[in-house]
């Protein structure tokens, strides 16, 4: 079975990332897609709460090796075609996974039998978040229109680009470029590297051929933005253009807004229903827009 892995991340907490994840997973399942949603928020798992799931097996059991694979801890969501892998709750320090632990988890995620695997990642730009984002087919960056959220989204995109280059240079075995990128990621102490072109200019002096191949590699990086809790179309347009402008100017990439999701008072009441809003109020603005997002991601 061909499968698509969609990762959802919120560079800042409180932007509605898990709300989007739960409702998108439910919508895709209602479109007759076989979906598994995996809660990979290793610092604050809560995806299960959107489905009223309590006292069940979870990622804890996999990490502690009580079960051999993720298929053993799939939980029924109460929605046809949708199963959940509930997140961790009782393992101190799990957010700082080793590379070996990450790869074990990634391998098991890819073994899951589904058309669409949706990953609800943690907020921020920790190594594990960026690693999980990179192995997905598509990555959605959820933000609001608040100034602080926009600052965080730009910082996340910049950090993830640098980490993508770091992985590339490691794969090429270029230790001097690896050290250069690691040093450059200390942004405050390297104000002279203001743009990605500044970075490439200095990297070229170290190893021009590998730097040029890295430039071609990173040119395909195209983050997909979802603006959440938008009040007006004009607000969405203004914020979208601002993000597009700043990422083009400083990072030389295209960063378009894939979808704008309206502020909807019903969302705040949906947790009381122990079910995603899209399952019982398909007429709401939020539900209609989530359906549009689902169709953009999976048009077939």
Short mmCIF file of N, CA and C in Angstrom, two decimals, residues 82-203:
data_model
loop_
_atom_site.label_atom_id
_atom_site.label_comp_id
_atom_site.label_asym_id
_atom_site.label_seq_id
_atom_site.Cartn_x
_atom_site.Cartn_y
_atom_site.Cartn_z
N UNK A 82 -9.95 5.35 11.31
CA UNK A 82 -8.92 6.11 12.04
C UNK A 82 -8.52 5.41 13.34
N UNK A 83 -7.23 5.14 13.45
CA UNK A 83 -6.66 4.61 14.69
C UNK A 83 -5.60 5.58 15.21
N UNK A 84 -5.33 5.48 16.51
CA UNK A 84 -4.44 6.42 17.18
C UNK A 84 -3.30 5.66 17.87
N UNK A 85 -2.10 6.21 17.77
CA UNK A 85 -1.00 5.79 18.65
C UNK A 85 -0.88 6.89 19.70
N UNK A 86 -1.31 6.59 20.92
CA UNK A 86 -1.28 7.60 21.98
C UNK A 86 0.15 7.89 22.41
N UNK A 87 0.38 9.12 22.85
CA UNK A 87 1.73 9.58 23.16
C UNK A 87 2.24 9.18 24.53
N UNK A 88 3.50 9.55 24.78
CA UNK A 88 4.15 9.21 26.04
C UNK A 88 3.58 10.03 27.19
N UNK A 89 3.67 9.45 28.38
CA UNK A 89 3.17 10.18 29.55
C UNK A 89 4.04 10.02 30.79
N UNK A 90 4.81 8.94 30.85
CA UNK A 90 5.50 8.64 32.12
C UNK A 90 6.97 8.31 31.96
N UNK A 91 7.64 8.88 30.95
CA UNK A 91 9.06 8.58 30.75
C UNK A 91 9.87 9.87 30.84
N UNK A 92 10.56 10.10 31.94
CA UNK A 92 11.37 11.32 32.07
C UNK A 92 12.47 11.39 31.01
N UNK A 93 12.67 12.58 30.45
CA UNK A 93 13.76 12.78 29.50
C UNK A 93 13.54 12.22 28.12
N UNK A 94 12.34 11.73 27.82
CA UNK A 94 12.10 11.08 26.53
C UNK A 94 12.18 12.07 25.38
N UNK A 95 11.98 13.36 25.65
CA UNK A 95 12.03 14.35 24.56
C UNK A 95 13.43 14.49 23.99
N UNK A 96 14.44 13.99 24.74
CA UNK A 96 15.82 14.02 24.25
C UNK A 96 16.24 12.62 23.79
N UNK A 97 15.53 12.12 22.80
CA UNK A 97 15.80 10.79 22.27
C UNK A 97 17.18 10.72 21.62
N UNK A 98 17.81 9.56 21.74
CA UNK A 98 19.06 9.34 21.02
C UNK A 98 18.74 9.08 19.55
N UNK A 99 19.74 9.21 18.71
CA UNK A 99 19.54 8.96 17.28
C UNK A 99 19.08 7.53 17.04
N UNK A 100 19.62 6.59 17.81
CA UNK A 100 19.23 5.19 17.68
C UNK A 100 17.75 5.00 18.02
N UNK A 101 17.29 5.64 19.09
CA UNK A 101 15.88 5.55 19.48
C UNK A 101 14.97 6.16 18.42
N UNK A 102 15.40 7.30 17.88
CA UNK A 102 14.61 7.96 16.84
C UNK A 102 14.46 7.05 15.63
N UNK A 103 15.55 6.45 15.19
CA UNK A 103 15.51 5.61 13.99
C UNK A 103 14.65 4.36 14.22
N UNK A 104 14.69 3.81 15.43
CA UNK A 104 13.83 2.67 15.76
C UNK A 104 12.37 3.08 15.65
N UNK A 105 12.05 4.26 16.14
CA UNK A 105 10.68 4.75 16.09
C UNK A 105 10.26 5.05 14.65
N UNK A 106 11.13 5.67 13.88
CA UNK A 106 10.83 5.98 12.48
C UNK A 106 10.56 4.70 11.69
N UNK A 107 11.39 3.70 11.88
CA UNK A 107 11.19 2.42 11.17
C UNK A 107 9.83 1.83 11.48
N UNK A 108 9.41 1.90 12.73
CA UNK A 108 8.12 1.33 13.11
C UNK A 108 6.96 2.16 12.57
N UNK A 109 7.12 3.47 12.54
CA UNK A 109 6.08 4.32 11.95
C UNK A 109 5.86 3.94 10.49
N UNK A 110 6.94 3.74 9.76
CA UNK A 110 6.83 3.42 8.34
C UNK A 110 6.26 2.02 8.09
N UNK A 111 6.28 1.18 9.11
CA UNK A 111 5.70 -0.17 8.97
C UNK A 111 4.18 -0.17 9.15
N UNK A 112 3.63 0.91 9.70
CA UNK A 112 2.20 0.95 9.98
C UNK A 112 1.39 0.80 8.70
N UNK A 113 0.32 0.04 8.80
CA UNK A 113 -0.52 -0.27 7.64
C UNK A 113 -1.61 0.78 7.48
N UNK A 114 -1.32 1.81 6.70
CA UNK A 114 -2.28 2.90 6.50
C UNK A 114 -1.96 3.63 5.20
N UNK A 115 -2.97 4.30 4.66
CA UNK A 115 -2.73 5.15 3.50
C UNK A 115 -2.07 6.46 3.92
N UNK A 116 -2.50 6.97 5.07
CA UNK A 116 -1.98 8.23 5.58
C UNK A 116 -1.57 8.06 7.03
N UNK A 117 -0.33 8.42 7.33
CA UNK A 117 0.16 8.43 8.71
C UNK A 117 0.39 9.89 9.08
N UNK A 118 -0.34 10.35 10.07
CA UNK A 118 -0.26 11.75 10.49
C UNK A 118 0.51 11.83 11.81
N UNK A 119 1.55 12.63 11.83
CA UNK A 119 2.39 12.78 13.01
C UNK A 119 2.12 14.12 13.68
N UNK A 120 1.68 14.08 14.93
CA UNK A 120 1.48 15.30 15.71
C UNK A 120 2.74 15.52 16.54
N UNK A 121 3.59 16.46 16.10
CA UNK A 121 4.89 16.68 16.72
C UNK A 121 4.81 17.70 17.85
N UNK A 122 5.90 17.79 18.60
CA UNK A 122 5.97 18.75 19.70
C UNK A 122 6.16 20.16 19.17
N UNK A 123 5.93 21.14 20.03
CA UNK A 123 6.23 22.52 19.69
C UNK A 123 7.74 22.74 19.77
N UNK A 124 8.23 23.73 19.04
CA UNK A 124 9.65 24.06 19.09
C UNK A 124 10.45 23.40 18.00
N UNK A 125 11.77 23.55 18.07
CA UNK A 125 12.65 23.05 17.01
C UNK A 125 13.75 22.17 17.57
N UNK A 126 13.38 21.28 18.50
CA UNK A 126 14.35 20.34 19.06
C UNK A 126 14.81 19.39 17.96
N UNK A 127 15.90 18.68 18.22
CA UNK A 127 16.44 17.76 17.22
C UNK A 127 15.42 16.72 16.80
N UNK A 128 14.68 16.17 17.77
CA UNK A 128 13.72 15.12 17.43
C UNK A 128 12.59 15.66 16.57
N UNK A 129 12.12 16.87 16.85
CA UNK A 129 11.04 17.47 16.05
C UNK A 129 11.50 17.63 14.61
N UNK A 130 12.67 18.21 14.41
CA UNK A 130 13.17 18.45 13.06
C UNK A 130 13.45 17.12 12.35
N UNK A 131 13.99 16.15 13.07
CA UNK A 131 14.26 14.84 12.46
C UNK A 131 12.97 14.18 11.98
N UNK A 132 11.93 14.18 12.82
CA UNK A 132 10.66 13.58 12.43
C UNK A 132 10.03 14.34 11.26
N UNK A 133 10.20 15.65 11.25
CA UNK A 133 9.65 16.47 10.17
C UNK A 133 10.29 16.11 8.84
N UNK A 134 11.59 15.86 8.84
CA UNK A 134 12.32 15.63 7.60
C UNK A 134 11.98 14.29 6.95
N UNK A 135 11.62 13.28 7.73
CA UNK A 135 11.34 12.01 7.08
C UNK A 135 9.90 11.91 6.56
N UNK A 136 9.08 12.91 6.88
CA UNK A 136 7.71 12.95 6.37
C UNK A 136 7.69 13.39 4.91
N UNK A 137 6.64 12.95 4.19
CA UNK A 137 6.45 13.41 2.80
C UNK A 137 6.08 14.88 2.75
N UNK A 138 5.28 15.30 3.73
CA UNK A 138 4.84 16.69 3.79
C UNK A 138 4.90 17.16 5.24
N UNK A 139 5.30 18.42 5.41
CA UNK A 139 5.35 19.01 6.74
C UNK A 139 4.50 20.25 6.81
N UNK A 140 3.56 20.27 7.75
CA UNK A 140 2.70 21.45 7.95
C UNK A 140 3.19 22.22 9.16
N UNK A 141 3.44 23.51 8.98
CA UNK A 141 3.83 24.38 10.08
C UNK A 141 2.63 25.22 10.47
N UNK A 142 2.10 24.99 11.66
CA UNK A 142 0.90 25.68 12.12
C UNK A 142 1.30 26.89 12.95
N UNK A 143 0.72 28.04 12.63
CA UNK A 143 0.99 29.26 13.39
C UNK A 143 -0.27 30.11 13.44
N UNK A 144 -0.26 31.08 14.33
CA UNK A 144 -1.33 32.07 14.36
C UNK A 144 -0.78 33.37 13.79
N UNK A 145 -1.62 34.39 13.77
CA UNK A 145 -1.20 35.68 13.21
C UNK A 145 -0.58 36.60 14.26
N UNK A 146 -0.43 36.13 15.48
CA UNK A 146 0.20 36.93 16.53
C UNK A 146 1.68 37.15 16.20
N UNK A 147 2.18 38.32 16.56
CA UNK A 147 3.56 38.69 16.23
C UNK A 147 4.56 37.67 16.78
N UNK A 148 4.38 37.25 18.03
CA UNK A 148 5.31 36.30 18.63
C UNK A 148 5.30 34.97 17.90
N UNK A 149 4.13 34.55 17.44
CA UNK A 149 4.04 33.30 16.68
C UNK A 149 4.78 33.42 15.35
N UNK A 150 4.68 34.58 14.72
CA UNK A 150 5.34 34.78 13.43
C UNK A 150 6.86 34.80 13.59
N UNK A 151 7.33 35.39 14.68
CA UNK A 151 8.77 35.37 14.96
C UNK A 151 9.24 33.93 15.15
N UNK A 152 8.45 33.15 15.88
CA UNK A 152 8.80 31.75 16.13
C UNK A 152 8.78 30.93 14.84
N UNK A 153 7.84 31.21 13.94
CA UNK A 153 7.76 30.43 12.71
C UNK A 153 8.97 30.70 11.83
N UNK A 154 9.40 31.97 11.76
CA UNK A 154 10.59 32.28 10.98
C UNK A 154 11.82 31.62 11.60
N UNK A 155 11.94 31.69 12.91
CA UNK A 155 13.06 31.07 13.60
C UNK A 155 13.09 29.57 13.36
N UNK A 156 11.90 28.94 13.38
CA UNK A 156 11.83 27.50 13.14
C UNK A 156 12.28 27.16 11.73
N UNK A 157 11.80 27.89 10.75
CA UNK A 157 12.17 27.61 9.36
C UNK A 157 13.67 27.77 9.17
N UNK A 158 14.23 28.83 9.73
CA UNK A 158 15.68 29.06 9.62
C UNK A 158 16.46 27.93 10.28
N UNK A 159 16.07 27.57 11.50
CA UNK A 159 16.76 26.51 12.22
C UNK A 159 16.66 25.19 11.47
N UNK A 160 15.48 24.87 10.96
CA UNK A 160 15.30 23.61 10.25
C UNK A 160 16.12 23.58 8.96
N UNK A 161 16.26 24.72 8.29
CA UNK A 161 17.11 24.78 7.10
C UNK A 161 18.56 24.50 7.45
N UNK A 162 19.04 25.10 8.51
CA UNK A 162 20.42 24.88 8.93
C UNK A 162 20.63 23.41 9.31
N UNK A 163 19.66 22.81 9.99
CA UNK A 163 19.79 21.40 10.36
C UNK A 163 19.74 20.50 9.13
N UNK A 164 18.95 20.88 8.16
CA UNK A 164 18.90 20.12 6.91
C UNK A 164 20.26 20.16 6.22
N UNK A 165 20.89 21.33 6.21
CA UNK A 165 22.23 21.46 5.65
C UNK A 165 23.25 20.67 6.47
N UNK A 166 23.08 20.68 7.78
CA UNK A 166 23.98 19.92 8.65
C UNK A 166 23.91 18.43 8.32
N UNK A 167 22.70 17.89 8.16
CA UNK A 167 22.54 16.48 7.80
C UNK A 167 23.22 16.20 6.46
N UNK A 168 23.06 17.14 5.52
CA UNK A 168 23.61 16.96 4.18
C UNK A 168 25.14 16.92 4.23
N UNK A 169 25.74 17.85 4.97
CA UNK A 169 27.20 17.89 5.06
C UNK A 169 27.74 16.67 5.80
N UNK A 170 27.01 16.18 6.80
CA UNK A 170 27.42 14.96 7.48
C UNK A 170 27.40 13.78 6.52
N UNK A 171 26.34 13.70 5.70
CA UNK A 171 26.23 12.61 4.73
C UNK A 171 27.36 12.65 3.71
N UNK A 172 27.83 13.86 3.40
CA UNK A 172 28.93 14.02 2.44
C UNK A 172 30.30 13.81 3.08
N UNK A 173 30.33 13.70 4.40
CA UNK A 173 31.59 13.47 5.09
C UNK A 173 32.52 14.66 5.11
N UNK A 174 31.96 15.86 5.04
CA UNK A 174 32.78 17.07 5.01
C UNK A 174 32.82 17.67 6.42
N UNK A 175 33.80 17.24 7.20
CA UNK A 175 33.86 17.62 8.61
C UNK A 175 34.03 19.13 8.81
N UNK A 176 34.76 19.79 7.91
CA UNK A 176 34.95 21.24 8.07
C UNK A 176 33.63 21.99 7.89
N UNK A 177 32.83 21.55 6.92
CA UNK A 177 31.52 22.19 6.71
C UNK A 177 30.56 21.86 7.85
N UNK A 178 30.67 20.65 8.38
CA UNK A 178 29.83 20.27 9.53
C UNK A 178 30.12 21.20 10.70
N UNK A 179 31.39 21.42 11.00
CA UNK A 179 31.76 22.31 12.11
C UNK A 179 31.31 23.74 11.82
N UNK A 180 31.45 24.16 10.57
CA UNK A 180 31.04 25.52 10.20
C UNK A 180 29.55 25.73 10.46
N UNK A 181 28.71 24.78 10.04
CA UNK A 181 27.27 24.90 10.23
C UNK A 181 26.92 24.85 11.72
N UNK A 182 27.56 23.94 12.44
CA UNK A 182 27.29 23.85 13.88
C UNK A 182 27.61 25.17 14.58
N UNK A 183 28.70 25.79 14.21
CA UNK A 183 29.05 27.09 14.79
C UNK A 183 28.06 28.17 14.36
N UNK A 184 27.69 28.15 13.08
CA UNK A 184 26.79 29.18 12.54
C UNK A 184 25.40 29.11 13.15
N UNK A 185 25.02 27.95 13.69
CA UNK A 185 23.70 27.80 14.30
C UNK A 185 23.60 28.53 15.64
N UNK A 186 24.71 29.02 16.13
CA UNK A 186 24.69 29.92 17.29
C UNK A 186 24.44 31.32 16.72
N UNK A 187 23.18 31.59 16.40
CA UNK A 187 22.82 32.77 15.62
C UNK A 187 23.24 34.09 16.27
N UNK A 188 23.09 34.17 17.59
CA UNK A 188 23.39 35.43 18.28
C UNK A 188 24.86 35.83 18.16
N UNK A 189 25.74 34.84 18.11
CA UNK A 189 27.17 35.13 18.04
C UNK A 189 27.71 35.18 16.61
N UNK A 190 26.80 35.09 15.64
CA UNK A 190 27.23 35.17 14.24
C UNK A 190 26.31 36.12 13.48
N UNK A 191 26.22 37.38 13.92
CA UNK A 191 25.33 38.34 13.26
C UNK A 191 25.74 38.66 11.83
N UNK A 192 27.00 38.36 11.48
CA UNK A 192 27.46 38.64 10.13
C UNK A 192 26.83 37.70 9.10
N UNK A 193 26.27 36.58 9.58
CA UNK A 193 25.57 35.66 8.68
C UNK A 193 24.08 35.97 8.79
N UNK A 194 23.67 37.00 8.07
CA UNK A 194 22.28 37.48 8.18
C UNK A 194 21.35 36.75 7.24
N UNK A 195 21.87 36.24 6.13
CA UNK A 195 21.04 35.58 5.12
C UNK A 195 21.64 34.22 4.76
N UNK A 196 20.86 33.42 4.07
CA UNK A 196 21.37 32.12 3.62
C UNK A 196 22.48 32.30 2.60
N UNK A 197 22.43 33.41 1.86
CA UNK A 197 23.50 33.69 0.90
C UNK A 197 24.81 34.00 1.61
N UNK A 198 24.72 34.69 2.76
CA UNK A 198 25.92 34.92 3.57
C UNK A 198 26.52 33.59 4.01
N UNK A 199 25.65 32.67 4.39
CA UNK A 199 26.10 31.35 4.83
C UNK A 199 26.80 30.61 3.70
N UNK A 200 26.18 30.58 2.54
CA UNK A 200 26.76 29.88 1.40
C UNK A 200 28.08 30.52 0.96
N UNK A 201 28.16 31.83 1.05
CA UNK A 201 29.38 32.54 0.65
C UNK A 201 30.56 32.09 1.50
N UNK A 202 30.34 31.98 2.81
CA UNK A 202 31.43 31.55 3.69
C UNK A 202 31.70 30.05 3.54
N UNK A 203 30.65 29.26 3.32
CA UNK A 203 30.83 27.82 3.15
C UNK A 203 31.59 27.51 1.87
#
